[in-house]
PDB file of C-alpha atoms in Angstrom:
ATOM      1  CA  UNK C 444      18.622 -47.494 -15.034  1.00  0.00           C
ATOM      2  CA  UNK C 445      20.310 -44.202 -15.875  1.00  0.00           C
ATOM      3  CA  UNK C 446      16.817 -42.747 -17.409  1.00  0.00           C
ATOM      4  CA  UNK C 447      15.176 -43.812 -13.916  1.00  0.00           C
ATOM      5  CA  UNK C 448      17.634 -42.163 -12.214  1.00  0.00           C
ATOM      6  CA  UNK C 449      17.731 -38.851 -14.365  1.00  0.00           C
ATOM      7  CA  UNK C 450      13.653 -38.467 -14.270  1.00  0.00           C
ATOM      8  CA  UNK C 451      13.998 -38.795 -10.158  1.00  0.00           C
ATOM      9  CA  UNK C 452      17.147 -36.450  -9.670  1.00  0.00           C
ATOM     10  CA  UNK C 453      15.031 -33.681 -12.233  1.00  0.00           C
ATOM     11  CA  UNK C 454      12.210 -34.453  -9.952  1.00  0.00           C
ATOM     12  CA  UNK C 455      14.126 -33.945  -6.323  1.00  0.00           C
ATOM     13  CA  UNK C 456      15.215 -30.272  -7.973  1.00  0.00           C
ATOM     14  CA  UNK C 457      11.627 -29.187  -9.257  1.00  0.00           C
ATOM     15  CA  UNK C 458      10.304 -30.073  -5.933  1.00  0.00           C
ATOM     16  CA  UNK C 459      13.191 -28.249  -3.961  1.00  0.00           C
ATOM     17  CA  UNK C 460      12.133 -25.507  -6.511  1.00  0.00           C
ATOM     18  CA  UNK C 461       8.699 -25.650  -6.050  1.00  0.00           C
ATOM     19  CA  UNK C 462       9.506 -25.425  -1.886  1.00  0.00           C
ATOM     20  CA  UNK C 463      11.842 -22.097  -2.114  1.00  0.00           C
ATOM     21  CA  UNK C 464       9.306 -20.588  -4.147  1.00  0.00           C
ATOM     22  CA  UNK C 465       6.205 -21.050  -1.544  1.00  0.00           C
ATOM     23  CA  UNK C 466       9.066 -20.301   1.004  1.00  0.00           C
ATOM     24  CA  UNK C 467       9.909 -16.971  -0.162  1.00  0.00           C
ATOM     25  CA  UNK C 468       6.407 -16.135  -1.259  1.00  0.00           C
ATOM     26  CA  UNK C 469       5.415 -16.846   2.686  1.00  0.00           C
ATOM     27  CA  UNK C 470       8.164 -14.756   3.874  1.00  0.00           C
ATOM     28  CA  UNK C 471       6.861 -11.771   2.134  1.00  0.00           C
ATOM     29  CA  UNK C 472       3.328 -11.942   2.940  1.00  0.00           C
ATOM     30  CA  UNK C 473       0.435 -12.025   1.351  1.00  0.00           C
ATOM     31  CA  UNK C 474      -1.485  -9.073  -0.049  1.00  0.00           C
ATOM     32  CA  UNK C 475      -4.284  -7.670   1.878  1.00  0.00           C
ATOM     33  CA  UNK C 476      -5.854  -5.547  -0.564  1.00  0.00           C
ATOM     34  CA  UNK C 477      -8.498  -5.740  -2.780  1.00  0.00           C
ATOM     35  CA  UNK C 478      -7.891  -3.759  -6.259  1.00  0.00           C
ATOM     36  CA  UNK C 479      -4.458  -2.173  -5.026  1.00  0.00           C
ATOM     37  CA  UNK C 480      -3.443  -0.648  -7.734  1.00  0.00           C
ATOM     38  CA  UNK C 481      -7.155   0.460  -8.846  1.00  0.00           C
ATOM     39  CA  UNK C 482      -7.428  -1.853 -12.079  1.00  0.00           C
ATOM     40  CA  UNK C 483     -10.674  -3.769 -11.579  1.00  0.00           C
ATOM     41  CA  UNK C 484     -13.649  -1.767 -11.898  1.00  0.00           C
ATOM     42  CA  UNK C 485     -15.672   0.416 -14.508  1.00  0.00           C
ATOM     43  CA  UNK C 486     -16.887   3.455 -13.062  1.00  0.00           C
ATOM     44  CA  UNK C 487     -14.845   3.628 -10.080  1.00  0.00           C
ATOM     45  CA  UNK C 488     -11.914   1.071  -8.501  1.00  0.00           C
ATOM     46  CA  UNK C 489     -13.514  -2.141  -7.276  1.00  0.00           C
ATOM     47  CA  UNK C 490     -13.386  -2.473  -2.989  1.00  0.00           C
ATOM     48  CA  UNK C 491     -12.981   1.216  -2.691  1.00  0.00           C
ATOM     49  CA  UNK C 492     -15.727   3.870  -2.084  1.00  0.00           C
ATOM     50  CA  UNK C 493     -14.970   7.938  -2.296  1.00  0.00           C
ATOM     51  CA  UNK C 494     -15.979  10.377   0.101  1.00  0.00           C
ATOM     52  CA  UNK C 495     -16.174  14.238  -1.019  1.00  0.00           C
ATOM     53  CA  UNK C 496     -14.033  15.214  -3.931  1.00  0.00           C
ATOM     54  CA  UNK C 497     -11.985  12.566  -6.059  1.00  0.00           C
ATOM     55  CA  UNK C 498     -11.555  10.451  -9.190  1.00  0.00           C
ATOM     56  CA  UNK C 499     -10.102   7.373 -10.603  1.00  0.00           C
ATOM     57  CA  UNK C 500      -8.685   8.408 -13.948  1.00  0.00           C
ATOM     58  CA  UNK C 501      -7.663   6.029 -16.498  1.00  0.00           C
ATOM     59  CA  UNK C 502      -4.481   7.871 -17.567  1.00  0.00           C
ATOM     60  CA  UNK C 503      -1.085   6.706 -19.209  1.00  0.00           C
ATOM     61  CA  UNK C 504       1.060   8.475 -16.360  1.00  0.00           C
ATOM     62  CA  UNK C 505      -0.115   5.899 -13.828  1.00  0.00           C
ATOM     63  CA  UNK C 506       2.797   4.555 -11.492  1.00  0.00           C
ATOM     64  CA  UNK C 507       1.978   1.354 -11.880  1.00  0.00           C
ATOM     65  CA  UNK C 508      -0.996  -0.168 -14.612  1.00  0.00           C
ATOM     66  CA  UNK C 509      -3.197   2.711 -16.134  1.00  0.00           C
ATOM     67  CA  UNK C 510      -5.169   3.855 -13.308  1.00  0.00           C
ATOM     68  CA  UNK C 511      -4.761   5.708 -10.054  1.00  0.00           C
ATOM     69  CA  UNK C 512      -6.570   6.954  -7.183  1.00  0.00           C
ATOM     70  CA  UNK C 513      -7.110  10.877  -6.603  1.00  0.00           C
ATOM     71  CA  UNK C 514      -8.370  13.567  -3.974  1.00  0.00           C
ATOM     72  CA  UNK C 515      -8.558  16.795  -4.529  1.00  0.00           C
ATOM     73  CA  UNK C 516      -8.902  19.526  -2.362  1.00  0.00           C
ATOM     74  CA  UNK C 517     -12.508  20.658  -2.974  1.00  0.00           C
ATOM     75  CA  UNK C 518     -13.889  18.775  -0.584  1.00  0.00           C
ATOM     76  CA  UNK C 519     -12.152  16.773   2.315  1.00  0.00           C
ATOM     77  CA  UNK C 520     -11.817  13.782  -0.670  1.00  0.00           C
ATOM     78  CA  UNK C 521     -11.087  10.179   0.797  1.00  0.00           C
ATOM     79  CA  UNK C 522     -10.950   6.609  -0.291  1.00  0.00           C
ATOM     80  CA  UNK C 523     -11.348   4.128   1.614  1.00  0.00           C
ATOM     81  CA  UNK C 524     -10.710   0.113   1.613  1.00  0.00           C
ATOM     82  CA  UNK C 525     -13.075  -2.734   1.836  1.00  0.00           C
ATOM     83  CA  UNK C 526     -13.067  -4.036   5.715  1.00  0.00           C
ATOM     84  CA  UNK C 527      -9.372  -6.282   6.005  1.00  0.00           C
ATOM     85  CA  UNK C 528      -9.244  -9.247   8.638  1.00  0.00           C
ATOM     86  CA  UNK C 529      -6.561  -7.746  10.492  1.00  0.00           C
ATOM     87  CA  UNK C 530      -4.993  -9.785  13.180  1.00  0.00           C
ATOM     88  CA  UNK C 531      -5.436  -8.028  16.669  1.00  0.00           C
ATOM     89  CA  UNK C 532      -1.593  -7.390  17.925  1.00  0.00           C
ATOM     90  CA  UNK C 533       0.370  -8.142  14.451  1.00  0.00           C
ATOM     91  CA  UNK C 534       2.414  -5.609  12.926  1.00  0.00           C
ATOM     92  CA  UNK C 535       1.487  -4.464   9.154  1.00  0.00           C
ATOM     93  CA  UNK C 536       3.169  -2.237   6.415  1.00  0.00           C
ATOM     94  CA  UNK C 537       0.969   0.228   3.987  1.00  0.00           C
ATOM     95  CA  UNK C 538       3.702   0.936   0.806  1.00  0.00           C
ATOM     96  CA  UNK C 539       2.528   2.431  -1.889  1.00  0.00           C
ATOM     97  CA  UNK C 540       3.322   5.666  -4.520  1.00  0.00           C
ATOM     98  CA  UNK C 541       2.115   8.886  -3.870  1.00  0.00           C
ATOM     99  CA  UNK C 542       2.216  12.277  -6.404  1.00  0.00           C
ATOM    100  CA  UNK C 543       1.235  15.727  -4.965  1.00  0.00           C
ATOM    101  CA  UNK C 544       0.047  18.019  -7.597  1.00  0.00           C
ATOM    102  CA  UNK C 545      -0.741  21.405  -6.110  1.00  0.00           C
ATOM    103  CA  UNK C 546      -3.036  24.211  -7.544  1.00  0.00           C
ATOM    104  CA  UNK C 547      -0.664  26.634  -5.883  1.00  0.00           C
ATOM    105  CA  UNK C 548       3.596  26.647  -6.530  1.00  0.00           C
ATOM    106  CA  UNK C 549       5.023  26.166  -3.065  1.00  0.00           C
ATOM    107  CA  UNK C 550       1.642  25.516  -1.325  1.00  0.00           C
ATOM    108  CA  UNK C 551       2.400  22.678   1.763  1.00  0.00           C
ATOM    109  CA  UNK C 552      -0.269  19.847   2.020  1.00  0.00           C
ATOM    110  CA  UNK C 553      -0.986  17.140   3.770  1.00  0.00           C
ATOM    111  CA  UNK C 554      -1.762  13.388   3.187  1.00  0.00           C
ATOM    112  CA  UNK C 555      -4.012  11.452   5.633  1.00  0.00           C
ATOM    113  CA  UNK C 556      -3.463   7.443   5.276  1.00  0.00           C
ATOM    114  CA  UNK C 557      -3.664   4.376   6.995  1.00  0.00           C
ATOM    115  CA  UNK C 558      -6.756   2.632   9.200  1.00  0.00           C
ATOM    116  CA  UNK C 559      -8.780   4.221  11.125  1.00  0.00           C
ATOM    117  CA  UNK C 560      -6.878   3.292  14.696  1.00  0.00           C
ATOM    118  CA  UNK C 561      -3.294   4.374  13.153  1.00  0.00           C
ATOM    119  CA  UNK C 562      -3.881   7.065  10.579  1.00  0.00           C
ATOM    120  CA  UNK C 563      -0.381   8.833   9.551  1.00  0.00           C
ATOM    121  CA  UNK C 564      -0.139  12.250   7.991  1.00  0.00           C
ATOM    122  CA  UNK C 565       2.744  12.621   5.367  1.00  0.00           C
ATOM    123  CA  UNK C 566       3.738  16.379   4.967  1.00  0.00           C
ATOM    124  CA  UNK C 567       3.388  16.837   1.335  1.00  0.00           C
ATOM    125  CA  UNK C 568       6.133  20.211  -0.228  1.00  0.00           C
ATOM    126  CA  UNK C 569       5.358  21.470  -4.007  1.00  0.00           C
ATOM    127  CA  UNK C 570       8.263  22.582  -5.803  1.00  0.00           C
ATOM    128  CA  UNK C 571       6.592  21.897  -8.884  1.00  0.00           C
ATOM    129  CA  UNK C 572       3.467  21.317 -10.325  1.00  0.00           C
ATOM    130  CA  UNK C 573       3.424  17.991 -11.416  1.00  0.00           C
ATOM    131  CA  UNK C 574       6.167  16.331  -8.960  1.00  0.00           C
ATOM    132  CA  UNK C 575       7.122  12.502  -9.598  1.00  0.00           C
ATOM    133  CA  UNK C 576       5.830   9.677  -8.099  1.00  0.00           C
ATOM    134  CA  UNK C 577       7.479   8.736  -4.701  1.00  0.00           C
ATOM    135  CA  UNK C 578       7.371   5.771  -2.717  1.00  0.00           C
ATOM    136  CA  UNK C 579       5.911   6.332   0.821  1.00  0.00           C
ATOM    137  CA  UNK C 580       5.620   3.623   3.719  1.00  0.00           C
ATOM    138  CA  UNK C 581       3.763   4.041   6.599  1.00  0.00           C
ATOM    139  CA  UNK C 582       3.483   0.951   9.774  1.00  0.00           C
ATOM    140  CA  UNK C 583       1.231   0.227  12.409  1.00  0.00           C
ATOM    141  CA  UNK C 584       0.550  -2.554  15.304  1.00  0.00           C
ATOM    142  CA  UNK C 585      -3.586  -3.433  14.939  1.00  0.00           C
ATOM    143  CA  UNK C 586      -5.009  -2.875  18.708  1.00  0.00           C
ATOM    144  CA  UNK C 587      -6.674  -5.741  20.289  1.00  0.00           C
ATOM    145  CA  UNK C 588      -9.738  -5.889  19.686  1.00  0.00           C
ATOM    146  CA  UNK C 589      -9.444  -3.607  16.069  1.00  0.00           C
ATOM    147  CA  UNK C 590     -13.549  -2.467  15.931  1.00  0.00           C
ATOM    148  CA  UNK C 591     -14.493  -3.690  12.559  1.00  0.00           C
ATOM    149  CA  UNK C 592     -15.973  -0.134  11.729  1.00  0.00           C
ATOM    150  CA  UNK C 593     -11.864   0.497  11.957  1.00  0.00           C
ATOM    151  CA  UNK C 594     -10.689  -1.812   9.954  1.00  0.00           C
ATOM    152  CA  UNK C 595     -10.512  -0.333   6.509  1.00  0.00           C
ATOM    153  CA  UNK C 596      -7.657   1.688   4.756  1.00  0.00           C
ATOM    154  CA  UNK C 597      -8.012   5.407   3.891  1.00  0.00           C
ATOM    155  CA  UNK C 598      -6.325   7.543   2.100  1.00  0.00           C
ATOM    156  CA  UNK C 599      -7.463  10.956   2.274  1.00  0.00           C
ATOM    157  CA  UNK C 600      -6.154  15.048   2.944  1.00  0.00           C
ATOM    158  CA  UNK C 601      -5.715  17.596   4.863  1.00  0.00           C
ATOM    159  CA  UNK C 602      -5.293  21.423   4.013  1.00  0.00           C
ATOM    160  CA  UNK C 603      -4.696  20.735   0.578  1.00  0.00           C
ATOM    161  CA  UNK C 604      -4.415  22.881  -1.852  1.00  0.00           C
ATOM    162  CA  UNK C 605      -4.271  20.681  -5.358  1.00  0.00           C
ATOM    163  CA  UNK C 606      -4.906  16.514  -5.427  1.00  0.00           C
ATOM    164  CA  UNK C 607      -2.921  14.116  -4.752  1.00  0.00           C
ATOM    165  CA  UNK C 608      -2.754  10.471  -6.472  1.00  0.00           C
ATOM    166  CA  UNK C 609      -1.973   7.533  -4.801  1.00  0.00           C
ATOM    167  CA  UNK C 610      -1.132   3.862  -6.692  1.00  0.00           C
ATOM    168  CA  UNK C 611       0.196   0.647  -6.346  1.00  0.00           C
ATOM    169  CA  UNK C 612       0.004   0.142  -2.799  1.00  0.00           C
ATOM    170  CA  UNK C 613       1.029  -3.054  -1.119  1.00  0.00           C
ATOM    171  CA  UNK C 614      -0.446  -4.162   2.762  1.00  0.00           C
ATOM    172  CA  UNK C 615       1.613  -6.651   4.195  1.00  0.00           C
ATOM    173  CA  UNK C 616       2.039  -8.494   7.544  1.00  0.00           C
ATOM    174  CA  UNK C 617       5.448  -7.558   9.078  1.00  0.00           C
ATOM    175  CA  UNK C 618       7.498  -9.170  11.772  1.00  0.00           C
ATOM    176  CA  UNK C 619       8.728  -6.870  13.726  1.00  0.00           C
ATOM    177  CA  UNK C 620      12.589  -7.869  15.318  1.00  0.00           C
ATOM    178  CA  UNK C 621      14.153  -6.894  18.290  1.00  0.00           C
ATOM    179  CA  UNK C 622      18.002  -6.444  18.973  1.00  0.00           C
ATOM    180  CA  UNK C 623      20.013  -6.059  21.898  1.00  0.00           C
ATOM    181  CA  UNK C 624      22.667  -3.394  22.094  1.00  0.00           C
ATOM    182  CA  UNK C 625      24.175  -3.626  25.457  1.00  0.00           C
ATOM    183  CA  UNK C 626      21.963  -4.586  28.396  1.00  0.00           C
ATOM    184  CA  UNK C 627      19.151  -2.986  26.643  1.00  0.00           C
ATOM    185  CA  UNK C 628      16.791  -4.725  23.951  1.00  0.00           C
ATOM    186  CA  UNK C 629      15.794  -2.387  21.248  1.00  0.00           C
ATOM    187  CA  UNK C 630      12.422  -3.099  19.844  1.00  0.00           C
ATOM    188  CA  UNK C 631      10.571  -4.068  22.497  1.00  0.00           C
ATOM    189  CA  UNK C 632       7.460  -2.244  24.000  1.00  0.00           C
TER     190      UNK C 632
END
């Protein structure tokens, strides 16, 4: 009857639904962090541990939530990830938000992040003394074997004078694609 054929139609679409949505949640990868926006946690963010000088303030100018990650510059301040599986050979992404607030107007600084086998400085400039949040993305190809002494995220300093605050940061797998232009193939090796 009509009704039969209504209820199986509606059915065929939520299913088709359903099957884009698990499509295009696969396509953009799963997170890989615990806690990555620092939420979970009372004292200090859930699978993260500080070395030297830093703090997880529960503040309304968060990026994302109400709390972010900071190092300061009294110490050589870093946080750092619980272990991640990584897969030897694949290709990941580290996004996340970064804010540089130096103690000096105009002082350069530096911020250390990634793992352990493909940390990435980012050249930090002051202008100002509380600059904006700004996105940041840093990639990486996991060696084969990755130690699993190496297989944590940091984010940490160098010759800073001031903190910096990092939030909402995403790890993702990434497929890396090559292209040909010419006789040459761009991407590979």
């Amino acid at each position: 009857s009509t009704r039969r054929i209504r209820l199986s139609v509606r059915h065929c679409v939520l299913s088709a639904l359903m099957l884009l949505a698990v499509a295009a949640a696969g396509l953009r990868g799963a997170e890989l962090l615990e806690n990555p926006s620092f939420e979970a946690g009372e004292t200090h963010p859930t699978g993260w541990s500080l070395t030297g000088s830093g703090s997880c303030p529960a503040e309304d100018d968060a990026h994302h939530g109400r709390r972010y990650a900071s190092i300061s510059s009294e110490e050589n301040g870093q946080w750092q990830s619980a272990p991640i599986a990584f897969q030897p050979g694949a290709a990941y992404e580290l996004s996340f938000r970064l804010r540089y607030r130096p103690d000096v107007l105009f002082s350069p600084g530096n911020a250390v992040v990634g793992p352990a086998f493909a940390i990435q400085v980012i050249t930090l400039t002051a202008n100002e003394t509380r600059s904006a949040w700004t996105p940041q993305a840093v990639c990486f190809v996991v060696p084969t074997p990755v130690p699993s002494e190496l297989s944590s995220i940091s984010l940490g300093q160098w010759q800073l004078q001031g903190s910096i605050d990092f939030d909402d940061l995403k790890l993702r797998r990434v497929q890396l694609a090559h292209l040909s232009y010419g006789e040459g193939l761009i991407g590979e090796g």
